[in-house]
mmCIF file of C-alpha atoms in Angstrom:
data_model
loop_
_atom_site.group_PDB
_atom_site.id
_atom_site.type_symbol
_atom_site.label_atom_id
_atom_site.label_comp_id
_atom_site.label_asym_id
_atom_site.label_seq_id
_atom_site.Cartn_x
_atom_site.Cartn_y
_atom_site.Cartn_z
ATOM 1 C CA UNK A 22 -7.424 -17.328 -76.023
ATOM 2 C CA UNK A 23 -8.491 -16.025 -72.672
ATOM 3 C CA UNK A 24 -7.283 -17.823 -69.590
ATOM 4 C CA UNK A 25 -9.921 -19.097 -67.244
ATOM 5 C CA UNK A 26 -10.264 -17.053 -64.025
ATOM 6 C CA UNK A 27 -8.215 -18.313 -61.094
ATOM 7 C CA UNK A 28 -10.185 -20.033 -58.384
ATOM 8 C CA UNK A 29 -10.711 -17.999 -55.212
ATOM 9 C CA UNK A 30 -8.250 -18.741 -52.393
ATOM 10 C CA UNK A 31 -9.523 -21.159 -49.803
ATOM 11 C CA UNK A 32 -10.990 -19.502 -46.749
ATOM 12 C CA UNK A 33 -9.860 -21.017 -43.462
ATOM 13 C CA UNK A 34 -12.901 -20.698 -41.298
ATOM 14 C CA UNK A 35 -12.995 -22.065 -37.803
ATOM 15 C CA UNK A 36 -15.970 -24.157 -36.887
ATOM 16 C CA UNK A 37 -18.436 -22.388 -34.692
ATOM 17 C CA UNK A 38 -18.406 -23.545 -31.118
ATOM 18 C CA UNK A 39 -21.559 -24.389 -29.428
ATOM 19 C CA UNK A 40 -22.524 -22.757 -26.172
ATOM 20 C CA UNK A 41 -21.388 -25.873 -24.386
ATOM 21 C CA UNK A 42 -17.886 -25.764 -25.954
ATOM 22 C CA UNK A 43 -17.356 -22.033 -25.294
ATOM 23 C CA UNK A 44 -15.384 -21.319 -22.076
ATOM 24 C CA UNK A 45 -17.365 -19.421 -19.458
ATOM 25 C CA UNK A 46 -16.575 -15.716 -19.263
ATOM 26 C CA UNK A 47 -15.949 -14.444 -15.734
ATOM 27 C CA UNK A 48 -18.462 -11.916 -14.492
ATOM 28 C CA UNK A 49 -16.242 -9.145 -13.226
ATOM 29 C CA UNK A 50 -19.192 -7.155 -11.972
ATOM 30 C CA UNK A 51 -19.892 -9.790 -9.328
ATOM 31 C CA UNK A 52 -16.305 -9.709 -7.978
ATOM 32 C CA UNK A 53 -16.247 -5.932 -7.554
ATOM 33 C CA UNK A 54 -17.177 -4.448 -4.203
ATOM 34 C CA UNK A 55 -17.944 -0.869 -3.282
ATOM 35 C CA UNK A 56 -15.614 0.483 -0.554
ATOM 36 C CA UNK A 57 -17.190 3.125 1.649
ATOM 37 C CA UNK A 58 -15.370 6.075 3.153
ATOM 38 C CA UNK A 59 -15.498 4.506 6.627
ATOM 39 C CA UNK A 60 -13.861 1.295 5.386
ATOM 40 C CA UNK A 61 -11.177 3.283 3.557
ATOM 41 C CA UNK A 62 -10.372 5.269 6.703
ATOM 42 C CA UNK A 63 -10.030 2.042 8.702
ATOM 43 C CA UNK A 64 -7.598 0.617 6.168
ATOM 44 C CA UNK A 65 -5.554 3.821 6.258
ATOM 45 C CA UNK A 66 -5.440 3.773 10.070
ATOM 46 C CA UNK A 67 -4.292 0.154 9.980
ATOM 47 C CA UNK A 68 -1.431 1.128 7.673
ATOM 48 C CA UNK A 69 -0.483 4.088 9.872
ATOM 49 C CA UNK A 70 -0.396 1.853 12.978
ATOM 50 C CA UNK A 71 1.917 -0.681 11.310
ATOM 51 C CA UNK A 72 5.237 -0.123 13.080
ATOM 52 C CA UNK A 73 7.111 -2.279 10.557
ATOM 53 C CA UNK A 74 6.658 0.281 7.772
ATOM 54 C CA UNK A 75 8.789 3.356 7.313
ATOM 55 C CA UNK A 76 7.125 6.752 6.711
ATOM 56 C CA UNK A 77 7.963 6.546 2.999
ATOM 57 C CA UNK A 78 6.482 3.043 2.767
ATOM 58 C CA UNK A 79 3.331 4.184 4.570
ATOM 59 C CA UNK A 80 2.817 7.095 2.200
ATOM 60 C CA UNK A 81 3.397 4.887 -0.847
ATOM 61 C CA UNK A 82 1.015 2.205 0.450
ATOM 62 C CA UNK A 83 -1.725 4.721 1.268
ATOM 63 C CA UNK A 84 -1.365 6.382 -2.131
ATOM 64 C CA UNK A 85 -1.668 3.019 -3.881
ATOM 65 C CA UNK A 86 -4.636 2.076 -1.705
ATOM 66 C CA UNK A 87 -6.497 5.293 -2.528
ATOM 67 C CA UNK A 88 -5.844 4.816 -6.247
ATOM 68 C CA UNK A 89 -7.033 1.194 -6.278
ATOM 69 C CA UNK A 90 -10.151 1.990 -4.238
ATOM 70 C CA UNK A 91 -11.023 4.877 -6.551
ATOM 71 C CA UNK A 92 -10.675 2.671 -9.646
ATOM 72 C CA UNK A 93 -12.640 -0.175 -8.031
ATOM 73 C CA UNK A 94 -15.498 2.102 -6.979
ATOM 74 C CA UNK A 95 -15.576 3.710 -10.424
ATOM 75 C CA UNK A 96 -15.806 0.296 -12.124
ATOM 76 C CA UNK A 97 -18.459 -0.836 -9.673
ATOM 77 C CA UNK A 98 -20.624 2.253 -10.158
ATOM 78 C CA UNK A 99 -20.379 2.001 -13.947
ATOM 79 C CA UNK A 100 -22.274 -1.289 -13.850
ATOM 80 C CA UNK A 101 -24.284 -0.794 -10.663
ATOM 81 C CA UNK A 102 -25.614 2.712 -10.893
ATOM 82 C CA UNK A 103 -28.690 1.915 -8.864
ATOM 83 C CA UNK A 104 -26.642 0.193 -6.167
ATOM 84 C CA UNK A 105 -24.266 3.142 -5.845
ATOM 85 C CA UNK A 106 -27.196 5.466 -5.364
ATOM 86 C CA UNK A 107 -28.399 3.663 -2.257
ATOM 87 C CA UNK A 108 -25.031 3.005 -0.573
ATOM 88 C CA UNK A 109 -24.515 5.649 2.111
ATOM 89 C CA UNK A 110 -20.900 6.897 2.001
ATOM 90 C CA UNK A 111 -20.724 7.577 5.749
ATOM 91 C CA UNK A 112 -21.891 4.228 7.123
ATOM 92 C CA UNK A 113 -20.123 0.905 7.341
ATOM 93 C CA UNK A 114 -21.513 -2.525 6.725
ATOM 94 C CA UNK A 115 -24.268 -3.744 9.056
ATOM 95 C CA UNK A 116 -23.588 -6.275 11.760
ATOM 96 C CA UNK A 117 -23.924 -9.784 10.392
ATOM 97 C CA UNK A 118 -25.525 -12.500 12.494
ATOM 98 C CA UNK A 119 -23.142 -15.385 11.871
ATOM 99 C CA UNK A 120 -24.833 -18.510 13.297
ATOM 100 C CA UNK A 121 -26.133 -16.765 16.382
ATOM 101 C CA UNK A 122 -28.181 -19.730 17.503
ATOM 102 C CA UNK A 123 -26.748 -20.655 20.920
ATOM 103 C CA UNK A 124 -28.259 -19.216 24.116
ATOM 104 C CA UNK A 125 -26.464 -18.697 27.406
ATOM 105 C CA UNK A 126 -26.639 -21.428 30.037
ATOM 106 C CA UNK A 127 -28.892 -19.241 32.225
ATOM 107 C CA UNK A 128 -30.722 -15.971 31.805
ATOM 108 C CA UNK A 129 -31.627 -13.567 34.619
ATOM 109 C CA UNK A 130 -33.577 -10.306 34.248
ATOM 110 C CA UNK A 131 -34.982 -7.590 36.485
ATOM 111 C CA UNK A 132 -38.695 -8.077 37.015
ATOM 112 C CA UNK A 133 -41.277 -5.331 37.523
ATOM 113 C CA UNK A 134 -40.562 -5.237 41.269
ATOM 114 C CA UNK A 135 -36.849 -4.681 40.637
ATOM 115 C CA UNK A 136 -35.838 -8.184 41.743
ATOM 116 C CA UNK A 137 -33.437 -10.333 39.744
ATOM 117 C CA UNK A 138 -35.324 -13.389 38.497
ATOM 118 C CA UNK A 139 -34.182 -16.377 36.500
ATOM 119 C CA UNK A 140 -36.351 -16.774 33.406
ATOM 120 C CA UNK A 141 -34.459 -19.418 31.449
ATOM 121 C CA UNK A 142 -32.037 -22.279 31.910
ATOM 122 C CA UNK A 143 -31.213 -25.283 29.807
ATOM 123 C CA UNK A 144 -33.448 -27.396 32.052
ATOM 124 C CA UNK A 145 -36.269 -24.898 32.614
ATOM 125 C CA UNK A 146 -37.565 -22.368 30.103
ATOM 126 C CA UNK A 147 -40.174 -19.635 30.252
ATOM 127 C CA UNK A 148 -42.167 -18.054 27.453
ATOM 128 C CA UNK A 149 -42.391 -14.697 29.192
ATOM 129 C CA UNK A 150 -38.968 -13.458 28.010
ATOM 130 C CA UNK A 151 -37.165 -13.954 24.718
ATOM 131 C CA UNK A 152 -33.794 -15.616 25.202
ATOM 132 C CA UNK A 153 -30.927 -13.874 23.350
ATOM 133 C CA UNK A 154 -28.823 -15.989 21.006
ATOM 134 C CA UNK A 155 -25.067 -15.759 20.424
ATOM 135 C CA UNK A 156 -22.409 -17.412 18.309
ATOM 136 C CA UNK A 157 -19.646 -19.661 19.604
ATOM 137 C CA UNK A 158 -16.962 -16.953 19.600
ATOM 138 C CA UNK A 159 -19.069 -14.685 21.811
ATOM 139 C CA UNK A 160 -19.733 -17.388 24.411
ATOM 140 C CA UNK A 161 -16.117 -18.575 24.494
ATOM 141 C CA UNK A 162 -14.066 -17.212 27.436
ATOM 142 C CA UNK A 163 -11.144 -14.879 26.780
ATOM 143 C CA UNK A 164 -7.996 -14.546 28.853
ATOM 144 C CA UNK A 165 -5.957 -11.604 30.048
ATOM 145 C CA UNK A 166 -2.682 -13.541 30.023
ATOM 146 C CA UNK A 167 -3.056 -14.895 26.507
ATOM 147 C CA UNK A 168 -2.466 -18.581 25.883
ATOM 148 C CA UNK A 169 -1.663 -19.329 29.523
ATOM 149 C CA UNK A 170 -5.374 -19.324 30.319
ATOM 150 C CA UNK A 171 -4.947 -18.525 33.999
ATOM 151 C CA UNK A 172 -6.573 -15.077 34.218
ATOM 152 C CA UNK A 173 -9.899 -14.320 32.572
ATOM 153 C CA UNK A 174 -10.250 -11.055 30.706
ATOM 154 C CA UNK A 175 -8.749 -9.441 27.603
ATOM 155 C CA UNK A 176 -5.455 -7.715 26.742
ATOM 156 C CA UNK A 177 -6.870 -4.483 28.168
ATOM 157 C CA UNK A 178 -8.490 -5.577 31.452
ATOM 158 C CA UNK A 179 -8.510 -8.569 33.769
ATOM 159 C CA UNK A 180 -12.146 -9.513 34.441
ATOM 160 C CA UNK A 181 -14.382 -12.573 34.434
ATOM 161 C CA UNK A 182 -17.367 -11.134 32.569
ATOM 162 C CA UNK A 183 -18.312 -9.771 29.164
ATOM 163 C CA UNK A 184 -20.423 -6.740 28.287
ATOM 164 C CA UNK A 185 -23.475 -7.077 26.074
ATOM 165 C CA UNK A 186 -23.674 -4.376 23.414
ATOM 166 C CA UNK A 187 -26.822 -2.310 24.075
ATOM 167 C CA UNK A 188 -27.456 -1.877 20.342
ATOM 168 C CA UNK A 189 -26.546 -5.095 18.540
ATOM 169 C CA UNK A 190 -26.648 -7.467 21.516
ATOM 170 C CA UNK A 191 -23.204 -8.910 20.811
ATOM 171 C CA UNK A 192 -20.813 -9.827 23.630
ATOM 172 C CA UNK A 193 -17.486 -8.025 24.036
ATOM 173 C CA UNK A 194 -15.006 -8.378 26.853
ATOM 174 C CA UNK A 195 -14.588 -4.587 27.000
ATOM 175 C CA UNK A 196 -15.334 -1.499 24.936
ATOM 176 C CA UNK A 197 -11.755 -1.418 23.633
ATOM 177 C CA UNK A 198 -12.188 -4.912 22.199
ATOM 178 C CA UNK A 199 -15.249 -3.599 20.381
ATOM 179 C CA UNK A 200 -13.171 -0.743 18.975
ATOM 180 C CA UNK A 201 -10.524 -3.175 17.759
ATOM 181 C CA UNK A 202 -13.127 -5.185 15.861
ATOM 182 C CA UNK A 203 -14.475 -1.969 14.407
ATOM 183 C CA UNK A 204 -10.981 -1.176 13.083
ATOM 184 C CA UNK A 205 -10.814 -4.554 11.326
ATOM 185 C CA UNK A 206 -12.665 -4.304 7.980
ATOM 186 C CA UNK A 207 -12.842 -8.107 7.706
ATOM 187 C CA UNK A 208 -15.095 -8.457 10.754
ATOM 188 C CA UNK A 209 -18.725 -7.438 11.191
ATOM 189 C CA UNK A 210 -19.016 -3.728 11.796
ATOM 190 C CA UNK A 211 -20.725 -2.629 14.999
ATOM 191 C CA UNK A 212 -21.466 0.744 16.533
ATOM 192 C CA UNK A 213 -19.255 2.015 19.387
ATOM 193 C CA UNK A 214 -20.018 0.391 22.724
ATOM 194 C CA UNK A 215 -21.535 2.983 25.049
ATOM 195 C CA UNK A 216 -20.258 2.070 28.509
ATOM 196 C CA UNK A 217 -23.044 3.992 30.265
ATOM 197 C CA UNK A 218 -25.831 2.155 28.390
ATOM 198 C CA UNK A 219 -24.705 -1.390 29.215
ATOM 199 C CA UNK A 220 -27.505 -3.220 31.039
ATOM 200 C CA UNK A 221 -26.492 -6.873 30.840
ATOM 201 C CA UNK A 222 -23.256 -8.815 31.301
ATOM 202 C CA UNK A 223 -22.171 -12.388 30.676
ATOM 203 C CA UNK A 224 -20.350 -14.432 33.306
ATOM 204 C CA UNK A 225 -17.440 -16.315 31.734
ATOM 205 C CA UNK A 226 -17.247 -18.731 34.679
ATOM 206 C CA UNK A 227 -20.747 -20.225 34.475
ATOM 207 C CA UNK A 228 -22.109 -18.796 31.212
ATOM 208 C CA UNK A 229 -24.965 -16.804 32.752
ATOM 209 C CA UNK A 230 -26.462 -13.724 31.111
ATOM 210 C CA UNK A 231 -27.622 -11.328 33.825
ATOM 211 C CA UNK A 232 -28.125 -7.647 34.705
ATOM 212 C CA UNK A 233 -24.951 -5.631 35.258
ATOM 213 C CA UNK A 234 -23.682 -6.228 38.791
ATOM 214 C CA UNK A 235 -20.464 -6.604 40.758
ATOM 215 C CA UNK A 236 -20.788 -10.394 41.156
ATOM 216 C CA UNK A 237 -22.616 -13.289 39.533
ATOM 217 C CA UNK A 238 -26.243 -13.792 40.601
ATOM 218 C CA UNK A 239 -26.296 -17.477 39.680
ATOM 219 C CA UNK A 240 -26.376 -19.442 42.964
ATOM 220 C CA UNK A 241 -24.557 -22.347 41.315
ATOM 221 C CA UNK A 242 -21.606 -20.086 40.421
ATOM 222 C CA UNK A 243 -18.833 -18.914 42.674
ATOM 223 C CA UNK A 244 -19.831 -15.705 44.485
ATOM 224 C CA UNK A 245 -16.421 -14.156 43.832
ATOM 225 C CA UNK A 246 -16.729 -10.645 42.324
ATOM 226 C CA UNK A 247 -15.999 -10.243 38.655
ATOM 227 C CA UNK A 248 -13.120 -7.877 39.487
ATOM 228 C CA UNK A 249 -11.606 -6.053 42.437
ATOM 229 C CA UNK A 250 -12.773 -2.711 41.096
ATOM 230 C CA UNK A 251 -16.302 -2.188 39.813
ATOM 231 C CA UNK A 252 -17.969 1.076 38.791
ATOM 232 C CA UNK A 253 -21.717 0.953 38.342
ATOM 233 C CA UNK A 254 -21.709 4.194 36.329
ATOM 234 C CA UNK A 255 -19.031 3.375 33.765
ATOM 235 C CA UNK A 256 -19.622 -0.406 33.989
ATOM 236 C CA UNK A 257 -15.868 -0.820 34.407
ATOM 237 C CA UNK A 258 -14.480 -4.098 35.764
ATOM 238 C CA UNK A 259 -10.755 -4.323 36.464
ATOM 239 C CA UNK A 260 -8.998 -7.044 38.420
ATOM 240 C CA UNK A 261 -5.476 -5.806 37.809
ATOM 241 C CA UNK A 262 -2.956 -6.286 40.591
ATOM 242 C CA UNK A 263 -1.545 -3.187 42.322
ATOM 243 C CA UNK A 264 -3.767 -0.894 40.277
ATOM 244 C CA UNK A 265 -5.572 2.079 41.803
ATOM 245 C CA UNK A 266 -8.705 3.389 40.076
ATOM 246 C CA UNK A 267 -11.220 6.030 41.107
ATOM 247 C CA UNK A 268 -14.313 7.534 39.510
ATOM 248 C CA UNK A 269 -14.264 11.291 38.968
ATOM 249 C CA UNK A 270 -17.803 12.711 39.179
ATOM 250 C CA UNK A 271 -16.782 15.808 37.213
ATOM 251 C CA UNK A 272 -15.137 13.944 34.321
ATOM 252 C CA UNK A 273 -17.780 11.191 34.674
ATOM 253 C CA UNK A 274 -15.139 8.566 33.837
ATOM 254 C CA UNK A 275 -12.824 6.328 35.828
ATOM 255 C CA UNK A 276 -9.215 7.471 36.165
ATOM 256 C CA UNK A 277 -6.003 5.811 37.318
ATOM 257 C CA UNK A 278 -5.084 6.981 40.817
ATOM 258 C CA UNK A 279 -6.053 6.772 44.463
ATOM 259 C CA UNK A 280 -8.722 9.453 44.333
ATOM 260 C CA UNK A 281 -9.565 13.142 44.402
ATOM 261 C CA UNK A 282 -7.852 14.916 47.255
ATOM 262 C CA UNK A 283 -5.379 12.061 47.717
ATOM 263 C CA UNK A 284 -3.125 12.239 44.671
ATOM 264 C CA UNK A 285 -5.307 14.075 42.137
ATOM 265 C CA UNK A 286 -7.508 17.136 41.926
ATOM 266 C CA UNK A 287 -10.035 18.219 39.328
ATOM 267 C CA UNK A 288 -9.350 21.509 37.562
ATOM 268 C CA UNK A 289 -12.704 23.033 36.674
ATOM 269 C CA UNK A 290 -11.242 25.301 34.039
ATOM 270 C CA UNK A 291 -9.309 22.558 32.258
ATOM 271 C CA UNK A 292 -12.089 20.030 32.992
ATOM 272 C CA UNK A 293 -9.419 17.432 33.731
ATOM 273 C CA UNK A 294 -7.869 15.650 36.695
ATOM 274 C CA UNK A 295 -4.443 17.041 37.559
ATOM 275 C CA UNK A 296 -1.823 15.518 39.841
ATOM 276 C CA UNK A 297 -1.317 17.251 43.176
ATOM 277 C CA UNK A 298 2.440 17.011 42.612
ATOM 278 C CA UNK A 299 2.200 19.193 39.493
ATOM 279 C CA UNK A 300 3.264 22.630 40.758
ATOM 280 C CA UNK A 301 3.637 24.127 37.261
ATOM 281 C CA UNK A 302 0.116 23.474 36.029
ATOM 282 C CA UNK A 303 -1.044 25.837 33.257
ATOM 283 C CA UNK A 304 -4.805 26.083 32.836
ATOM 284 C CA UNK A 305 -6.106 25.754 29.278
ATOM 285 C CA UNK A 306 -9.921 25.588 29.028
ATOM 286 C CA UNK A 307 -11.170 22.143 27.954
ATOM 287 C CA UNK A 308 -7.678 21.014 26.983
ATOM 288 C CA UNK A 309 -8.507 17.292 27.139
ATOM 289 C CA UNK A 310 -11.666 17.680 25.083
ATOM 290 C CA UNK A 311 -9.565 18.190 21.946
ATOM 291 C CA UNK A 312 -7.680 15.578 19.981
ATOM 292 C CA UNK A 313 -3.999 14.738 20.158
ATOM 293 C CA UNK A 314 -2.093 17.152 17.867
ATOM 294 C CA UNK A 315 0.026 14.272 16.546
ATOM 295 C CA UNK A 316 -2.333 11.299 15.974
ATOM 296 C CA UNK A 317 -5.644 13.255 16.012
ATOM 297 C CA UNK A 318 -7.400 10.854 18.407
ATOM 298 C CA UNK A 319 -9.533 11.863 21.368
ATOM 299 C CA UNK A 320 -7.630 12.259 24.634
ATOM 300 C CA UNK A 321 -10.471 12.644 27.135
ATOM 301 C CA UNK A 322 -11.321 8.914 27.232
ATOM 302 C CA UNK A 323 -7.927 7.649 26.113
ATOM 303 C CA UNK A 324 -6.361 4.791 28.069
ATOM 304 C CA UNK A 325 -2.832 5.687 26.922
ATOM 305 C CA UNK A 326 -0.585 7.803 29.185
ATOM 306 C CA UNK A 327 -0.641 11.527 28.445
ATOM 307 C CA UNK A 328 2.259 13.962 28.434
ATOM 308 C CA UNK A 329 1.756 17.528 29.677
ATOM 309 C CA UNK A 330 4.004 20.024 27.944
ATOM 310 C CA UNK A 331 5.618 23.078 29.513
ATOM 311 C CA UNK A 332 3.160 25.362 27.716
ATOM 312 C CA UNK A 333 0.141 23.487 29.117
ATOM 313 C CA UNK A 334 -0.937 21.518 26.045
ATOM 314 C CA UNK A 335 -1.267 17.740 26.206
ATOM 315 C CA UNK A 336 -0.485 14.875 23.844
ATOM 316 C CA UNK A 337 -0.012 11.124 24.075
ATOM 317 C CA UNK A 338 3.243 10.015 25.662
ATOM 318 C CA UNK A 339 3.896 7.626 22.777
ATOM 319 C CA UNK A 340 3.429 10.470 20.278
ATOM 320 C CA UNK A 341 5.784 12.657 22.308
ATOM 321 C CA UNK A 342 8.476 9.977 22.332
ATOM 322 C CA UNK A 343 8.039 9.294 18.622
ATOM 323 C CA UNK A 344 8.350 12.928 17.533
ATOM 324 C CA UNK A 345 10.474 14.738 20.123
ATOM 325 C CA UNK A 346 12.744 12.105 21.615
ATOM 326 C CA UNK A 347 14.097 11.373 18.123
ATOM 327 C CA UNK A 348 15.216 14.967 17.715
ATOM 328 C CA UNK A 349 12.740 15.990 15.019
ATOM 329 C CA UNK A 350 11.498 19.073 16.894
ATOM 330 C CA UNK A 351 11.383 20.669 20.335
ATOM 331 C CA UNK A 352 8.407 23.037 19.955
ATOM 332 C CA UNK A 353 4.723 22.510 20.668
ATOM 333 C CA UNK A 354 2.782 21.872 17.439
ATOM 334 C CA UNK A 355 -0.020 24.164 18.664
ATOM 335 C CA UNK A 356 1.639 27.231 20.195
ATOM 336 C CA UNK A 357 5.273 26.713 19.011
ATOM 337 C CA UNK A 358 6.705 27.154 22.523
ATOM 338 C CA UNK A 359 9.485 24.899 23.803
ATOM 339 C CA UNK A 360 8.076 21.664 25.179
ATOM 340 C CA UNK A 361 10.767 21.222 27.854
ATOM 341 C CA UNK A 362 13.618 23.071 29.558
ATOM 342 C CA UNK A 363 16.023 23.561 26.640
ATOM 343 C CA UNK A 364 18.854 25.388 28.438
ATOM 344 C CA UNK A 365 21.373 22.591 27.871
ATOM 345 C CA UNK A 366 20.514 22.454 24.180
ATOM 346 C CA UNK A 367 20.731 26.233 23.857
ATOM 347 C CA UNK A 368 24.175 26.131 25.528
ATOM 348 C CA UNK A 369 25.314 23.721 22.803
ATOM 349 C CA UNK A 370 24.077 26.194 20.189
ATOM 350 C CA UNK A 371 26.051 28.973 21.916
ATOM 351 C CA UNK A 372 29.200 26.901 21.518
ATOM 352 C CA UNK A 373 28.409 26.264 17.853
ATOM 353 C CA UNK A 374 27.941 30.011 17.237
ATOM 354 C CA UNK A 375 31.277 30.869 18.855
ATOM 355 C CA UNK A 376 33.173 28.197 16.922
ATOM 356 C CA UNK A 377 31.711 29.176 13.533
ATOM 357 C CA UNK A 378 32.164 32.915 12.855
ATOM 358 C CA UNK A 379 30.183 34.408 10.004
ATOM 359 C CA UNK A 380 31.954 35.481 6.761
ATOM 360 C CA UNK A 381 32.884 39.105 6.244
ATOM 361 C CA UNK A 382 29.906 39.662 3.942
ATOM 362 C CA UNK A 383 27.526 38.963 6.857
ATOM 363 C CA UNK A 384 29.408 40.790 9.626
ATOM 364 C CA UNK A 385 27.082 43.793 9.434
ATOM 365 C CA UNK A 386 23.847 41.805 8.881
ATOM 366 C CA UNK A 387 21.286 41.935 11.684
ATOM 367 C CA UNK A 388 18.008 40.090 12.088
ATOM 368 C CA UNK A 389 14.718 41.295 13.483
ATOM 369 C CA UNK A 390 13.382 38.345 15.461
ATOM 370 C CA UNK A 391 10.316 37.293 17.406
ATOM 371 C CA UNK A 392 10.834 34.918 20.339
ATOM 372 C CA UNK A 393 8.186 32.190 20.507
ATOM 373 C CA UNK A 394 9.005 31.451 24.175
ATOM 374 C CA UNK A 395 8.770 34.914 25.780
ATOM 375 C CA UNK A 396 6.743 36.570 22.957
ATOM 376 C CA UNK A 397 9.208 39.489 22.731
ATOM 377 C CA UNK A 398 10.840 41.074 19.688
ATOM 378 C CA UNK A 399 14.462 42.164 19.295
ATOM 379 C CA UNK A 400 17.379 42.749 16.959
ATOM 380 C CA UNK A 401 20.460 40.514 17.013
ATOM 381 C CA UNK A 402 23.428 39.691 14.791
ATOM 382 C CA UNK A 403 22.484 37.227 12.075
ATOM 383 C CA UNK A 404 23.919 33.705 12.249
ATOM 384 C CA UNK A 405 22.977 30.644 10.228
ATOM 385 C CA UNK A 406 23.007 28.403 13.345
ATOM 386 C CA UNK A 407 20.257 30.426 14.985
ATOM 387 C CA UNK A 408 19.236 33.787 16.361
ATOM 388 C CA UNK A 409 19.306 34.007 20.148
ATOM 389 C CA UNK A 410 16.636 36.007 21.948
ATOM 390 C CA UNK A 411 18.195 38.956 23.846
ATOM 391 C CA UNK A 412 15.496 38.737 26.553
ATOM 392 C CA UNK A 413 15.261 35.080 27.594
ATOM 393 C CA UNK A 414 18.254 33.506 25.785
ATOM 394 C CA UNK A 415 16.109 31.095 23.751
ATOM 395 C CA UNK A 416 16.915 30.031 20.222
ATOM 396 C CA UNK A 417 13.220 29.293 19.581
ATOM 397 C CA UNK A 418 12.912 32.460 17.505
ATOM 398 C CA UNK A 419 11.370 33.416 14.207
ATOM 399 C CA UNK A 420 13.186 35.773 11.833
ATOM 400 C CA UNK A 421 11.042 38.705 10.719
ATOM 401 C CA UNK A 422 13.579 40.352 8.423
ATOM 402 C CA UNK A 423 17.215 41.310 7.844
ATOM 403 C CA UNK A 424 19.026 44.567 7.343
ATOM 404 C CA UNK A 425 22.543 45.904 7.085
ATOM 405 C CA UNK A 426 23.993 48.054 9.865
ATOM 406 C CA UNK A 427 27.411 49.458 10.579
ATOM 407 C CA UNK A 428 28.906 49.541 14.049
ATOM 408 C CA UNK A 429 27.718 47.900 17.236
ATOM 409 C CA UNK A 430 24.417 49.706 17.599
ATOM 410 C CA UNK A 431 22.478 46.453 18.001
ATOM 411 C CA UNK A 432 22.368 43.717 20.620
ATOM 412 C CA UNK A 433 25.018 41.093 19.952
ATOM 413 C CA UNK A 434 24.675 37.393 20.706
ATOM 414 C CA UNK A 435 26.720 36.109 23.602
#
């Protein structure tokens, strides 16, 4: 007799969930954001300016940042092809108007006759002129001394007014404050503040928006000037104590000092103001128009102190202290000449050469060298400490080649 077929094994099927019971799937495409080249450069500069990180940590952080941004942009473009096509890679995000709904307490403009006229106050308004609107952070006063609140201004300048951006209309205490906000990718991006195009300022004492001037035009406000120094060309206000500033008509910027012919002179070839006490000035055409060879930032309008090297090139004093004062190098990164008088250091190398004679295998080895200080060539005895120039005594030399010679037919190091 045939056995009956075995019943099929029971199938464990899960009940189908309804759309209500199914958990919502996160839309990853909405959380992704395209990072432009400008935003990536700002993040890299922020990492480079972090003094708490070591050079190895900075390189590792930047490498990880580039990798994550590349993967994020690739994932974004895979689902937003049309959006990636319209995003310009060389422009940042536009300036966002975050609750810009509060006007200034008063508004003055220049009429057709050139007279300053009040066109709006909180008690009296006029339909002839549109009143600009600002947010609360723009109208709030800022202080030069931080939380003490005794001196109006910003960390860069002491002043009692703000500059209105000629493009976006936002209020900044100074152009450097605008640059700081531009470096922060979390804040609205604005174009650089052109100091020469500023037409209106905001008084932080009475809250009046008015044409650029040395003092407030509101009769109800104190007639004290906004700052001790005012330049109508650069729109620079500075109320710093014991600070001398002058405007150079050739540089077309304001410089620190008493003035041309007093403690500074303008070198037409260098196109820069040079101290009268500098007797060893070396002219290099347009030397301040270039960038710093260390940090690659512009030096012509830099507010940081500059360091003039012995060869004539210039760099930031902070960059000089960071690279040279730590003993990393003593040559100019542009021309390779010694940056300072190195006679004491070269004397120490002379002592090291005398105390460490070369082995017998190298007694007849000579080096053909090129001196990077005096630009002369010569032939000296080879030594692993360094090859001393027979003309100027500098160890800032470059070895061109080696050869074997017998006897003392070459110039020996002393």
